[in-house]
Tab-separated table of N, CA and C in Angstrom:
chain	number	residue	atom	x	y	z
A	1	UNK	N	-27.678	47.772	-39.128
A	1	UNK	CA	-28.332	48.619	-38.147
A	1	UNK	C	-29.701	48.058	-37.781
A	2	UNK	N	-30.082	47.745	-38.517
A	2	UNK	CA	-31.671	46.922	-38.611
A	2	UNK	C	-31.520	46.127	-37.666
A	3	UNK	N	-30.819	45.078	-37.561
A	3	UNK	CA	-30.383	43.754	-36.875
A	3	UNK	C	-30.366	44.130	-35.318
A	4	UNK	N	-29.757	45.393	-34.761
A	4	UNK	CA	-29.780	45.910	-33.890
A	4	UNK	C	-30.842	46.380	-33.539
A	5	UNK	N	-31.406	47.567	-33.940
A	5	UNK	CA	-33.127	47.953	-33.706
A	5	UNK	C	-33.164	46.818	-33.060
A	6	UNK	N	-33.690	45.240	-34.020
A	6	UNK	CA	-34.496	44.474	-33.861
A	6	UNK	C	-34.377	43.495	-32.311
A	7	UNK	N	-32.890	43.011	-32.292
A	7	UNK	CA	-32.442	42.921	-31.032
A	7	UNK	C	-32.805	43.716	-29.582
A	8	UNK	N	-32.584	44.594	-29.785
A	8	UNK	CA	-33.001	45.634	-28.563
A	8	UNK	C	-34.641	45.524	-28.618
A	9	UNK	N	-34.917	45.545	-29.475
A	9	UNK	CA	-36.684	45.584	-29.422
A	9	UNK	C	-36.922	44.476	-28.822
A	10	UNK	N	-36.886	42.936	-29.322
A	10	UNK	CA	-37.169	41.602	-28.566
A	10	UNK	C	-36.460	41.681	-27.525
A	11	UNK	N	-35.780	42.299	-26.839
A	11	UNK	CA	-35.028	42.184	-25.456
A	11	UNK	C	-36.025	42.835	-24.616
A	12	UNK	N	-36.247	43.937	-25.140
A	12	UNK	CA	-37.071	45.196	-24.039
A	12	UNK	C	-38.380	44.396	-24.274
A	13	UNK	N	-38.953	43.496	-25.115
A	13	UNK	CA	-40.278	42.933	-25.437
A	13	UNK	C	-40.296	41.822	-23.815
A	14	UNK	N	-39.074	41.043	-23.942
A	14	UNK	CA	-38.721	40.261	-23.137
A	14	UNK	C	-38.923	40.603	-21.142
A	15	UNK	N	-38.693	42.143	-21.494
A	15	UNK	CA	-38.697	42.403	-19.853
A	15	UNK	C	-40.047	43.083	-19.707
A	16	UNK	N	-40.747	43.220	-20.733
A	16	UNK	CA	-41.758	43.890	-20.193
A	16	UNK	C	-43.043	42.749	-20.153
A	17	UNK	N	-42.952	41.637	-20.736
A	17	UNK	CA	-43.539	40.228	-20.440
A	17	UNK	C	-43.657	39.283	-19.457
A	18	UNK	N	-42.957	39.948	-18.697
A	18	UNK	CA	-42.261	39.027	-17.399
A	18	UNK	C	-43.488	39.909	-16.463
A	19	UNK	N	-43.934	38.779	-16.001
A	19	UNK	CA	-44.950	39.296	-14.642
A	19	UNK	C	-44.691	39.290	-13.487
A	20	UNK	N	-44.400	40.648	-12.949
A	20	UNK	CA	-43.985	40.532	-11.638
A	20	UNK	C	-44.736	39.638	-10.629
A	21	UNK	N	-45.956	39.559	-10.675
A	21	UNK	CA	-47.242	38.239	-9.948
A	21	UNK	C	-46.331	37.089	-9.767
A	22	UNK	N	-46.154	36.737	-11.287
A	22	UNK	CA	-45.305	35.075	-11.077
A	22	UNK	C	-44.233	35.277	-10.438
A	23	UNK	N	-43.572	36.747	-10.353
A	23	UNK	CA	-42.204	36.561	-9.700
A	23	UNK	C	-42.527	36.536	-8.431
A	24	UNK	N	-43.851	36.887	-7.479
A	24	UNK	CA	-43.655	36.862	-6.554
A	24	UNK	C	-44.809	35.810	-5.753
A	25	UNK	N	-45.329	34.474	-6.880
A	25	UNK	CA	-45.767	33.162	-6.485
A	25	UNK	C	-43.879	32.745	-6.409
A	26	UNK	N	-43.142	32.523	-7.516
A	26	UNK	CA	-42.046	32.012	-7.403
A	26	UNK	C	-41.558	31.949	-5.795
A	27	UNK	N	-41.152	33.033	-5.516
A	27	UNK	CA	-40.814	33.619	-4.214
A	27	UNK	C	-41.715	33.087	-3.190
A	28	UNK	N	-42.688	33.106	-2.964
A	28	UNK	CA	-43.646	32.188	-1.948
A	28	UNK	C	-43.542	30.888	-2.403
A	29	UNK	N	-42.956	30.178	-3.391
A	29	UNK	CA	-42.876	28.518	-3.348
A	29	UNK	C	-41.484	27.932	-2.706
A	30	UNK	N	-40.566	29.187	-3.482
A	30	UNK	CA	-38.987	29.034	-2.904
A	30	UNK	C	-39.108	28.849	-0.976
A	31	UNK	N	-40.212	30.247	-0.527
A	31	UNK	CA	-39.701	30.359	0.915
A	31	UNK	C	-40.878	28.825	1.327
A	32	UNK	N	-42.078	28.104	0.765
A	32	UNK	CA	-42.742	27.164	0.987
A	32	UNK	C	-41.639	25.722	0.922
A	33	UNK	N	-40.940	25.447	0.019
A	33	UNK	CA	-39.913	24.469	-0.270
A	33	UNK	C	-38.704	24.291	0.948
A	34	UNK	N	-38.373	25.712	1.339
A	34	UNK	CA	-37.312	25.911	2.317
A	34	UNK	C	-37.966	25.591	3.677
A	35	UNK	N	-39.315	25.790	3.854
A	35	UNK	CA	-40.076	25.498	5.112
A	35	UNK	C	-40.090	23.769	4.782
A	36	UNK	N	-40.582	23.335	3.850
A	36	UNK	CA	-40.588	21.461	3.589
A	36	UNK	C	-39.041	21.288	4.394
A	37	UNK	N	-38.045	21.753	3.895
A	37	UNK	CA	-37.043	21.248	4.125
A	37	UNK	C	-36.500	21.575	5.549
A	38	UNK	N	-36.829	22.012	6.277
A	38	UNK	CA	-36.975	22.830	7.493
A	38	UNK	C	-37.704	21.590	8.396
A	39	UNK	N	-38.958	21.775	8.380
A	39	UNK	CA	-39.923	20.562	8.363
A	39	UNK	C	-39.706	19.462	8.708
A	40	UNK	N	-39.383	18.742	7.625
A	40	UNK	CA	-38.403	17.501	7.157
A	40	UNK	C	-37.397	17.170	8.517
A	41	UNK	N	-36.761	18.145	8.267
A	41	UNK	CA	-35.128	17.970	9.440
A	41	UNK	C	-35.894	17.386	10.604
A	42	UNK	N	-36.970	18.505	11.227
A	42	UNK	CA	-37.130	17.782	12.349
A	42	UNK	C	-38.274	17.191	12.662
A	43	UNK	N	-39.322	16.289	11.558
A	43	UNK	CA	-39.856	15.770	11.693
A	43	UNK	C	-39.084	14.876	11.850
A	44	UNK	N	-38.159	13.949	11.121
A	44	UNK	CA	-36.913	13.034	11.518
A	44	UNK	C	-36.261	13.065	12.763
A	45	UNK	N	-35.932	14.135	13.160
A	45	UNK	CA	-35.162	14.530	14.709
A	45	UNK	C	-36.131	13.865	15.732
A	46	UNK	N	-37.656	14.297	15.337
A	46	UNK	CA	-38.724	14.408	16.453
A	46	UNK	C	-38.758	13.128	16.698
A	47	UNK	N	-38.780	11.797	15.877
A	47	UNK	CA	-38.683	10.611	15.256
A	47	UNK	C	-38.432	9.787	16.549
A	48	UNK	N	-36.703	10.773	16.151
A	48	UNK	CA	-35.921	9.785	17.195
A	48	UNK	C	-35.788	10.523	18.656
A	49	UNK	N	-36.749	11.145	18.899
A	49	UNK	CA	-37.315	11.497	20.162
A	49	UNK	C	-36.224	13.279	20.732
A	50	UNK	N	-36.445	13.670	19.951
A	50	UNK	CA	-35.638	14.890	19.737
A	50	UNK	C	-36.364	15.860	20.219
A	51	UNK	N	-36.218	16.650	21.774
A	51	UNK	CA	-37.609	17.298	22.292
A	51	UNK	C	-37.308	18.608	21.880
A	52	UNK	N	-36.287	18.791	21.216
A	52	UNK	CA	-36.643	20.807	20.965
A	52	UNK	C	-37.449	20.470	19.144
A	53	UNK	N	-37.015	19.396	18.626
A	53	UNK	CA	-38.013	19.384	17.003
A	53	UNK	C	-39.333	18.943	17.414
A	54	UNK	N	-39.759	18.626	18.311
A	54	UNK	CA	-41.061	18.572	18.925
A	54	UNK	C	-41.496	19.624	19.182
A	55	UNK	N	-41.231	20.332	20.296
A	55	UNK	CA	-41.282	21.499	20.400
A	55	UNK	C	-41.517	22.726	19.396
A	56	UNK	N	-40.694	22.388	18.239
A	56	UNK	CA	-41.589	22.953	17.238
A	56	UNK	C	-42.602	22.854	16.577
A	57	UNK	N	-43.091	21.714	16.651
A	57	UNK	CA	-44.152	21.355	15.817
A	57	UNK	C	-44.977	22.371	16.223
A	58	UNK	N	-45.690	23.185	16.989
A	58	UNK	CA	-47.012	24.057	16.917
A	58	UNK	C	-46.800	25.325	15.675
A	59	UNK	N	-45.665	25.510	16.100
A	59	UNK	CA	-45.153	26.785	15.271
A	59	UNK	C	-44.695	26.313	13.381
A	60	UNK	N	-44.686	25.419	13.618
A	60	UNK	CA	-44.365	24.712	12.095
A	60	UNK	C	-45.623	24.187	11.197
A	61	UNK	N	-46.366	23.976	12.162
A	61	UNK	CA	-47.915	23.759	12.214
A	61	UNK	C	-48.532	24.871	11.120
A	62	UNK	N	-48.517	25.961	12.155
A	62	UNK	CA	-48.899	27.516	11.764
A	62	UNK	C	-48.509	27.905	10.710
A	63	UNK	N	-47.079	27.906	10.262
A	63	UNK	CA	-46.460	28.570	8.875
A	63	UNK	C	-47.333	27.637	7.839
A	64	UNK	N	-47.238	26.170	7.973
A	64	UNK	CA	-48.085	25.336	6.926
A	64	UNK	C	-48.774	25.999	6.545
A	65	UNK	N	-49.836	26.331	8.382
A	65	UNK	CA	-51.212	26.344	7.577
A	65	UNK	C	-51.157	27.731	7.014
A	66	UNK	N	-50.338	28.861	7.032
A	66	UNK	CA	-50.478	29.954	5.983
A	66	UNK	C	-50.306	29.888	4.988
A	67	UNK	N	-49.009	28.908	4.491
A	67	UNK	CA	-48.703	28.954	3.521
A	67	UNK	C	-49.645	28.341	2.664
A	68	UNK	N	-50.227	27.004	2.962
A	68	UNK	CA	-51.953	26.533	2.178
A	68	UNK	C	-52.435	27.453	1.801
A	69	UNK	N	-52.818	28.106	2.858
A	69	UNK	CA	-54.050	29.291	2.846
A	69	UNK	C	-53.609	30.017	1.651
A	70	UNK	N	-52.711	30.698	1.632
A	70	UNK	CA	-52.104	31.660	0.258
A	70	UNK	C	-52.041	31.292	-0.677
A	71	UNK	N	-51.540	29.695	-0.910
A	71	UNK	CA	-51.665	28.839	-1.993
A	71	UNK	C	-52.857	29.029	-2.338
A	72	UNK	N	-53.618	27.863	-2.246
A	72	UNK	CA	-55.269	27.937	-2.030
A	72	UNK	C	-55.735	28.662	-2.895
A	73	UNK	N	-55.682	30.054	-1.927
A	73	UNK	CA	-56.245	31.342	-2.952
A	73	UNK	C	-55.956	31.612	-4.422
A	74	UNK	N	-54.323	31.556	-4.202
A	74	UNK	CA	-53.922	32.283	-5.564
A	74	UNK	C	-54.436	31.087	-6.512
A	75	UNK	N	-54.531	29.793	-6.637
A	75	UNK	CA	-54.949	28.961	-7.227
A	75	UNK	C	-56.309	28.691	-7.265
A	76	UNK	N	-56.702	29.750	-6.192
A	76	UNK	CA	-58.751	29.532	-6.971
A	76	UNK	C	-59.105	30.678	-7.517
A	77	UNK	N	-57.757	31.855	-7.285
A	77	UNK	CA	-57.654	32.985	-8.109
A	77	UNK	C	-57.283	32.579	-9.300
A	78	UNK	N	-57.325	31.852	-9.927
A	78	UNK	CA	-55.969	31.360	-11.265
A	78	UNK	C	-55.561	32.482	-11.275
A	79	UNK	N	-54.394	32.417	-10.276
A	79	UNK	CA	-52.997	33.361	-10.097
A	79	UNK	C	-51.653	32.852	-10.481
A	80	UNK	N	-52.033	31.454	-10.515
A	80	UNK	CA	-50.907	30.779	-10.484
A	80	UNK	C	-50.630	30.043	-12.310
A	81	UNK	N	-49.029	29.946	-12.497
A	81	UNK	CA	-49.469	29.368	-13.845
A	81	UNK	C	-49.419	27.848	-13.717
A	82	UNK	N	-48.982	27.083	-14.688
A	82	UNK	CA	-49.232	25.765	-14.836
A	82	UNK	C	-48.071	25.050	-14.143
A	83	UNK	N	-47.031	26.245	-14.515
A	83	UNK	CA	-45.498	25.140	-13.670
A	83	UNK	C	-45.264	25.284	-12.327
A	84	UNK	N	-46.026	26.416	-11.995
A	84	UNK	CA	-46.659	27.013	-10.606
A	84	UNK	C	-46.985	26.050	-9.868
A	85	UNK	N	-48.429	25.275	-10.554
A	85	UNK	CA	-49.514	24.049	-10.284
A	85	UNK	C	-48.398	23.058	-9.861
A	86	UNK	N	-47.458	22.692	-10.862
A	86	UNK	CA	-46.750	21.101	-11.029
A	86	UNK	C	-46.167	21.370	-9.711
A	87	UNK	N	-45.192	22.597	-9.467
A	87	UNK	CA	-44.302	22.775	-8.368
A	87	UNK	C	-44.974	22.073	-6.864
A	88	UNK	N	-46.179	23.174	-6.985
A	88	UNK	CA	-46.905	23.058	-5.475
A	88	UNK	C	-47.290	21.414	-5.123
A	89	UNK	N	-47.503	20.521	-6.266
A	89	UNK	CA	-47.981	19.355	-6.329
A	89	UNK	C	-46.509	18.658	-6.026
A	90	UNK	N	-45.691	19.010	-6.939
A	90	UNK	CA	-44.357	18.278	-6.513
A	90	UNK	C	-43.847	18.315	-5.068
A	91	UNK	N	-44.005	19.750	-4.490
A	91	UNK	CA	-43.331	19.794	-3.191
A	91	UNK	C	-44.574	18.632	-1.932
A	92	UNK	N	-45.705	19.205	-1.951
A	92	UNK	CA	-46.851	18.897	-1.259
A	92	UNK	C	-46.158	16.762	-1.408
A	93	UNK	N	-46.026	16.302	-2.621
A	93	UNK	CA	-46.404	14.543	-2.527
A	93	UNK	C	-44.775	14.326	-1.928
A	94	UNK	N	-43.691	15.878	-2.235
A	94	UNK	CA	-42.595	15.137	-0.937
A	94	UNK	C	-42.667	15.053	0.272
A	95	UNK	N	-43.570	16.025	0.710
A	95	UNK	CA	-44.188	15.835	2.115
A	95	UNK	C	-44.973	14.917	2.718
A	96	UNK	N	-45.978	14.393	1.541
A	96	UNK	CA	-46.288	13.115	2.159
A	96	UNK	C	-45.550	11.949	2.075
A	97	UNK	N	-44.826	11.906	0.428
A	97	UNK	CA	-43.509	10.811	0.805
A	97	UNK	C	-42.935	10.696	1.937
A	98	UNK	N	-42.878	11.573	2.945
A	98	UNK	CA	-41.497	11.595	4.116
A	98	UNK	C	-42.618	11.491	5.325
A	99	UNK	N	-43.378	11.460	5.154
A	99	UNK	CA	-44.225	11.661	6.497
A	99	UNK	C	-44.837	9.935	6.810
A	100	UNK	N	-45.548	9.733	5.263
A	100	UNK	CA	-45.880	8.174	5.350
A	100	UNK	C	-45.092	7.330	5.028
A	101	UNK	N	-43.361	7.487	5.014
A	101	UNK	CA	-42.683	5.977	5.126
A	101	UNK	C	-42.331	5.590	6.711
């Protein structure tokens, strides 16, 4: 019976540790990653002279620059945790990978 208590206790310990904050940086890196990849498509399209992925660029422009902006903050808030940090750094040097080859 003990064994049980103890189980249920580290489980419920488990959900009440979980920070909803990080769940919802997670969620702003997921929809930031899906914009890279968004991005991406038609920075390539635009490339090869593709006038509606041109055409987006002002508006693709704009989401960037919010999404920085929010970044930014929560990271001069230390809002963010450490795998948070690596992510934003990981996505950000694929963007310049693809932009400067």
């Amino acid at each position: 019976m003990m064994e049980k208590e103890f189980e249920i206790i580290s489980k419920n310990k488990k959900i009440c540790t979980e920070n909803p904050l990080n769940n919802k940086w997670d969620k702003c890196l997921d929809d930031y990653e899906n914009y890279l990849k968004e991005y991406i498509k038609h920075y390539k399209k635009s490339l090869k002279g593709n006038l509606v992925s041109l055409s987006k660029y002002p508006y693709m422009k704009a989401k960037s620059e919010v999404f920085c902006e929010q970044l930014n903050n929560a990271q001069n808030k230390t809002l963010l945790t450490e795998k948070q940090l690596k992510r934003i750094s990981k996505i950000q040097t694929r963007m310049l990978n693809t932009c400067c080859t």
